[in-house]
Coordinates of C-alpha atoms and ligand atoms in Angstrom, one line a residue:
X149 CA 28.3 3.8 8.5
X150 CA 24.6 4.4 9.1
X151 CA 22.6 1.6 10.7
X152 CA 19.3 3.1 9.6
X153 CA 17.0 0.8 7.6
X154 CA 15.6 2.1 4.3
X155 CA 12.0 2.0 3.2
X156 CA 10.1 2.8 0.0
X157 CA 6.4 3.7 0.4
X158 CA 4.3 4.1 -2.7
X159 CA 1.1 6.2 -2.7
X160 CA 2.7 8.1 0.2
X161 CA 1.2 11.6 -0.5
X162 CA -2.0 11.0 1.5
X163 CA -4.2 8.6 3.3
X164 CA -2.8 5.2 4.4
X165 CA 0.6 5.7 2.7
X166 CA 1.1 9.0 4.5
X167 CA 0.1 7.5 7.8
X168 CA 2.6 4.6 7.3
X169 CA 5.4 7.0 6.6
X170 CA 4.7 9.1 9.7
X171 CA 4.4 6.0 11.9
X172 CA 7.5 4.3 10.6
X173 CA 9.5 7.5 11.1
X174 CA 9.3 6.7 14.8
X175 CA 12.0 4.1 14.0
X176 CA 15.5 4.5 12.6
X177 CA 14.4 4.4 9.0
X178 CA 15.1 6.6 6.0
X179 CA 12.5 6.9 3.2
X180 CA 11.8 7.2 -0.5
X181 CA 8.2 8.3 -0.9
X182 CA 6.5 7.9 -4.2
X183 CA 3.3 9.2 -5.6
X184 CA 1.9 10.3 -9.0
X185 CA 2.9 13.4 -10.8
X186 CA 0.9 16.4 -9.6
X187 CA 1.2 15.4 -5.9
X188 CA 4.7 16.7 -5.4
X189 CA 3.4 19.3 -2.9
X190 CA 1.7 16.7 -0.8
X191 CA 4.7 14.5 -0.9
X192 CA 7.0 17.4 0.2
X193 CA 4.6 17.9 3.2
X194 CA 5.0 14.2 4.2
X195 CA 8.8 14.5 3.8
X196 CA 8.8 17.5 6.2
X197 CA 6.8 15.5 8.8
X198 CA 9.2 12.6 8.5
X199 CA 12.2 14.9 8.8
X200 CA 10.7 16.5 11.9
X201 CA 11.1 13.1 13.5
X202 CA 14.8 13.1 12.7
X203 CA 14.7 10.9 9.6
X204 CA 15.9 11.4 6.0
X205 CA 13.5 11.3 3.1
X206 CA 13.4 11.9 -0.6
X207 CA 10.3 11.9 -2.8
X208 CA 9.8 10.9 -6.4
X209 CA 6.8 11.5 -8.7
X210 CA 5.9 8.6 -10.9
X211 CA 3.4 5.8 -11.8
X212 CA 3.9 2.4 -10.1
X213 CA 2.5 0.6 -13.1
X214 CA 5.4 1.7 -15.3
X215 CA 8.3 -0.8 -14.9
X216 CA 11.0 1.8 -15.6
X217 CA 9.6 4.0 -12.8
X218 CA 9.7 1.3 -10.2
X219 CA 13.2 0.2 -11.3
X220 CA 14.4 3.9 -11.0
X221 CA 12.8 4.3 -7.6
X222 CA 14.7 1.3 -6.3
X223 CA 18.0 2.3 -8.0
X224 CA 17.7 5.9 -6.7
X225 CA 16.9 4.7 -3.2
X226 CA 20.0 2.5 -3.2
X227 CA 22.1 5.3 -4.6
X228 CA 21.0 7.8 -1.9
X229 CA 20.6 5.6 1.2
X230 CA 22.8 2.6 0.3
X231 CA 20.2 -0.2 0.3
X232 CA 16.6 -1.3 0.7
X233 CA 15.1 -3.1 3.6
X234 CA 11.3 -2.4 3.5
X235 CA 9.0 -2.0 0.5
X236 CA 5.4 -0.9 1.2
X237 CA 3.5 -1.3 -2.1
X238 CA 0.6 0.8 -0.9
X239 CA -0.5 2.8 -4.1
X240 CA -3.9 1.8 -5.4
X241 CA -7.0 3.1 -7.0
X242 CA -10.6 2.3 -6.5
X243 CA -13.8 2.3 -8.6
X244 CA -17.3 2.3 -7.3
X245 CA -19.4 1.3 -10.3
X246 CA -22.0 -1.4 -11.1
X247 CA -20.4 -4.4 -12.7
X248 CA -22.6 -4.2 -15.8
X249 CA -21.3 -0.7 -16.5
X250 CA -17.6 -1.5 -16.0
X251 CA -15.5 -1.1 -19.1
X252 CA -12.4 -2.7 -20.5
X253 CA -10.6 0.6 -19.9
X254 CA -11.7 0.5 -16.2
X255 CA -10.4 -3.1 -16.0
X256 CA -7.0 -2.3 -17.4
X257 CA -6.6 0.8 -15.2
X258 CA -7.5 -1.0 -12.0
X259 CA -5.4 -4.0 -12.8
X260 CA -2.3 -2.0 -14.0
X261 CA -2.1 0.1 -10.7
X262 CA -3.4 -2.4 -8.2
X263 CA -1.9 -5.6 -9.5
X264 CA 0.9 -4.8 -12.0
X265 CA 2.1 -1.9 -9.8
X266 CA 2.3 -4.1 -6.7
X267 CA 3.9 -6.9 -8.6
X268 CA 6.7 -4.6 -9.9
X269 CA 7.3 -3.2 -6.5
X270 CA 7.6 -6.7 -5.0
X271 CA 9.8 -7.9 -7.8
X272 CA 12.3 -5.0 -7.9
X273 CA 12.5 -4.8 -4.1
X274 CA 13.0 -8.6 -3.8
X275 CA 15.8 -8.5 -6.4
X276 CA 17.6 -5.7 -4.5
X277 CA 17.1 -7.4 -1.1
X278 CA 18.5 -10.7 -2.4
X279 CA 21.5 -8.9 -3.8
X280 CA 22.2 -7.4 -0.4
X281 CA 21.8 -10.7 1.4
X282 CA 20.3 -9.2 4.6
X283 CA 16.6 -10.2 4.2
X284 CA 13.8 -7.7 4.0
X285 CA 10.2 -7.0 4.6
X286 CA 7.7 -6.6 1.7
X287 CA 4.2 -5.4 2.3
X288 CA 1.3 -4.9 -0.1
X289 CA -2.1 -3.3 -0.1
X290 CA -4.9 -5.8 -0.4
X291 CA -8.3 -5.0 1.0
X292 CA -11.4 -6.4 2.7
X293 CA -12.4 -6.6 -1.0
X294 CA -9.6 -9.1 -1.4
X295 CA -11.3 -11.5 1.0
X296 CA -15.0 -11.0 0.1
X297 CA -16.1 -9.5 -3.1
X298 CA -17.9 -6.1 -2.6
X299 CA -21.0 -4.8 -4.1
X300 CA -20.3 -2.2 -6.9
X301 CA -16.6 -3.0 -6.7
X302 CA -16.3 -6.1 -8.8
X303 CA -13.1 -5.4 -10.6
X304 CA -11.5 -3.6 -7.6
X305 CA -12.3 -6.8 -5.6
X306 CA -10.7 -8.9 -8.3
X307 CA -7.6 -6.8 -8.2
X308 CA -7.3 -7.1 -4.4
X309 CA -7.8 -10.9 -4.5
X310 CA -4.9 -10.9 -6.9
X311 CA -2.7 -9.1 -4.4
X312 CA -3.5 -11.8 -1.9
X313 CA -2.4 -14.5 -4.3
X314 CA 0.7 -12.6 -5.1
X315 CA 1.5 -12.3 -1.4
X316 CA 1.1 -16.0 -0.7
X317 CA 3.1 -17.2 -3.7
X318 CA 6.0 -14.7 -3.3
X319 CA 6.3 -15.4 0.4
X320 CA 7.0 -19.0 -0.4
X321 CA 9.6 -18.2 -3.1
X322 CA 11.3 -15.5 -1.0
X323 CA 11.4 -17.3 2.4
X324 CA 14.8 -18.8 1.8
X325 CA 16.2 -15.2 1.4
X326 CA 14.8 -14.2 4.8
X327 CA 12.3 -11.9 3.1
X328 CA 8.8 -11.8 4.5
X329 CA 5.8 -10.8 2.3
X330 CA 2.5 -9.8 3.8
X331 CA -0.4 -7.5 2.9
X332 CA -2.9 -5.5 4.8
X333 CA -6.6 -5.9 4.2
X334 CA -8.3 -2.7 5.5
X335 CA -12.0 -2.4 5.9
X336 CA -13.4 1.1 5.8
X337 CA -10.6 3.6 6.4
X338 CA -11.3 7.4 6.3
X339 CA -9.0 8.6 3.5
X340 CA -9.4 10.7 0.4
X341 CA -10.1 7.4 -1.5
X342 CA -13.5 7.2 0.2
X343 CA -14.4 10.9 -0.2
X344 CA -17.3 12.0 -2.3
X345 CA -18.6 15.5 -3.0
X346 CA -22.0 14.6 -1.4
X347 CA -20.6 13.2 1.8
X348 CA -21.8 16.1 3.9
X349 CA -25.4 15.3 3.0
X350 CA -25.2 11.7 4.2
X351 CA -23.1 11.9 7.4
X352 CA -19.5 12.9 6.6
X353 CA -16.4 11.5 5.0
X354 CA -17.0 8.1 3.5
X355 CA -20.7 8.0 3.9
X356 CA -21.5 7.8 0.1
X357 CA -18.8 5.1 -0.4
X358 CA -20.3 3.2 2.5
X359 CA -23.7 3.2 0.9
X360 CA -22.3 2.3 -2.5
X361 CA -20.5 -0.7 -1.1
X362 CA -23.6 -1.8 0.9
X363 CA -21.6 -1.7 4.2
X364 CA -23.6 -1.9 7.5
X365 CA -25.0 1.5 8.6
X366 CA -23.5 1.0 12.1
X367 CA -20.0 0.4 10.9
X368 CA -17.7 3.3 11.7
X369 CA -14.7 4.1 9.6
X370 CA -11.2 4.2 11.2
X371 CA -8.3 6.6 10.8
X372 CA -5.4 5.3 8.6
X373 CA -3.1 4.9 11.7
X374 CA -4.8 1.5 12.4
X375 CA -3.1 0.3 9.2
X376 CA 0.2 2.1 10.0
X377 CA 0.3 0.3 13.4
X378 CA 0.0 -3.1 11.7
X379 CA 2.8 -2.2 9.2
X380 CA 5.0 -1.1 12.2
X381 CA 4.5 -4.7 13.6
X382 CA 5.3 -6.3 10.2
X383 CA 8.7 -4.6 10.0
X384 CA 9.5 -5.5 13.7
X385 CA 12.1 -8.2 14.5
X386 CA 9.4 -10.6 16.0
X387 CA 7.4 -10.4 12.8
X388 CA 10.1 -12.6 11.0
X389 CA 7.7 -15.6 11.5
X390 CA 4.7 -13.8 9.9
X391 CA 4.8 -14.2 6.1
X392 CA 2.3 -14.9 3.3
X393 CA -0.5 -13.4 5.3
X394 CA -3.1 -10.9 4.2
X395 CA -4.2 -9.4 7.5
X396 CA -7.7 -8.0 8.2
X397 CA -8.0 -4.6 9.9
X398 CA -11.6 -4.0 9.5
X399 CA -13.6 -3.5 12.8
X400 CA -15.1 -7.0 12.3
X401 CA -16.7 -6.2 8.9
X402 CA -15.4 -9.5 7.6
X403 CA -14.0 -12.4 9.6
X404 CA -11.7 -15.0 8.0
Ligands
NAD87 N1 -9.3 3.6 2.4 C1 -9.8 2.4 2.5 O1 -10.9 2.2 3.0 C2 -9.1 1.2 1.9 C3 -9.7 -0.1 2.1 C4 -9.0 -1.2 1.6 C5 -7.8 -1.1 0.9 N2 -7.3 0.2 0.7 C6 -6.1 0.2 -0.1 O2 -5.1 0.9 0.6 C7 -4.2 1.6 -0.3 C8 -4.2 3.1 0.1 O3 -5.5 3.6 0.1 P1 -5.9 5.1 0.6 O4 -7.3 4.9 1.2 O5 -4.8 5.7 1.3 O6 -6.1 5.7 -0.8 P2 -5.9 7.2 -1.3 O7 -6.5 7.4 -2.6 O8 -6.2 8.2 -0.2 O9 -4.3 7.2 -1.5 C9 -3.7 6.4 -2.5 C10 -2.5 7.1 -3.1 O10 -1.9 6.3 -4.1 C11 -1.6 7.1 -5.2 N3 -1.5 6.4 -6.4 C12 -2.6 6.0 -7.2 N4 -2.2 5.5 -8.3 C13 -0.8 5.6 -8.3 C14 0.1 5.2 -9.3 N5 -0.2 4.6 -10.4 N6 1.4 5.4 -9.0 C15 1.8 6.0 -7.8 N7 0.9 6.4 -6.9 C16 -0.4 6.2 -7.1 C17 -2.6 8.2 -5.2 O11 -2.2 9.4 -5.9 C18 -2.8 8.5 -3.7 O12 -2.0 9.5 -3.2 C19 -4.8 1.4 -1.7 O13 -4.1 0.4 -2.3 C20 -6.2 1.0 -1.4 O14 -6.8 0.2 -2.4 C21 -7.9 1.3 1.2

């Protein structure tokens, strides 16, 4: 029987999710990679990179804010790989918009992906891990905006504060099952999320987002592998004692 662990990573077609998949593929782990419909080509590309490291991976297209999708992703993973040990609920969306212009539709969209999506991933993963009885590692995507509200990102900030609350509460309920729950709180990471068509005019990838969010001019963005390295720690044996935490990786942009 295979001793490989099994991980689900959402939002794995690009950016931080892709970097996590490639980093975790250094370990004996098989993967289910999820992203929205329309990104199957990008997902296949990540599958190939993971397979090149000797791992197995399947990809699924679907929306994390739909309960049936999350349930099916966990069921399919168990069917193909025999279990689930690691859930990385990474998928998220952002919105740079003044608070006074933010609509009810914007609110529901952000909350359904960033909060409901993460909640469903935590819940279905935890149920499966409890059934297996061998513990597990659950990781969510919060943000620096989940520690300190950010200019022009009011509802995004609210959604990432919610992930922090979810992480704290679920870690306490799941501790007795040897399941840890933590989240990462990235600062300014150079991914497609922070791309804008005018970036070249202002200094490259992320420069428009940086201005919109009132970030300090001297702050450099980092590549997504800085988050992948933290996730690699959170799934390591010695991280069994780290739970309920939302961990800053932000170049000192915000200090707890
Ligand atoms: N990049 C940053 O500076 C930064 C900072 C703080 C937090 N984060 C968080 O980290 C996570 C990853 O960010 P990123 O920078 O890689 O973003 P990204 O936009 O580059 O990638 C996010 C991926 O999630 C997918 N996704 C979006 N909605 C989805 C849905 N409903 N179902 C399934 N997949 C969905 C997208 O298609 C995309 O491929 C997000 O939760 C984000 O909020 C990013």
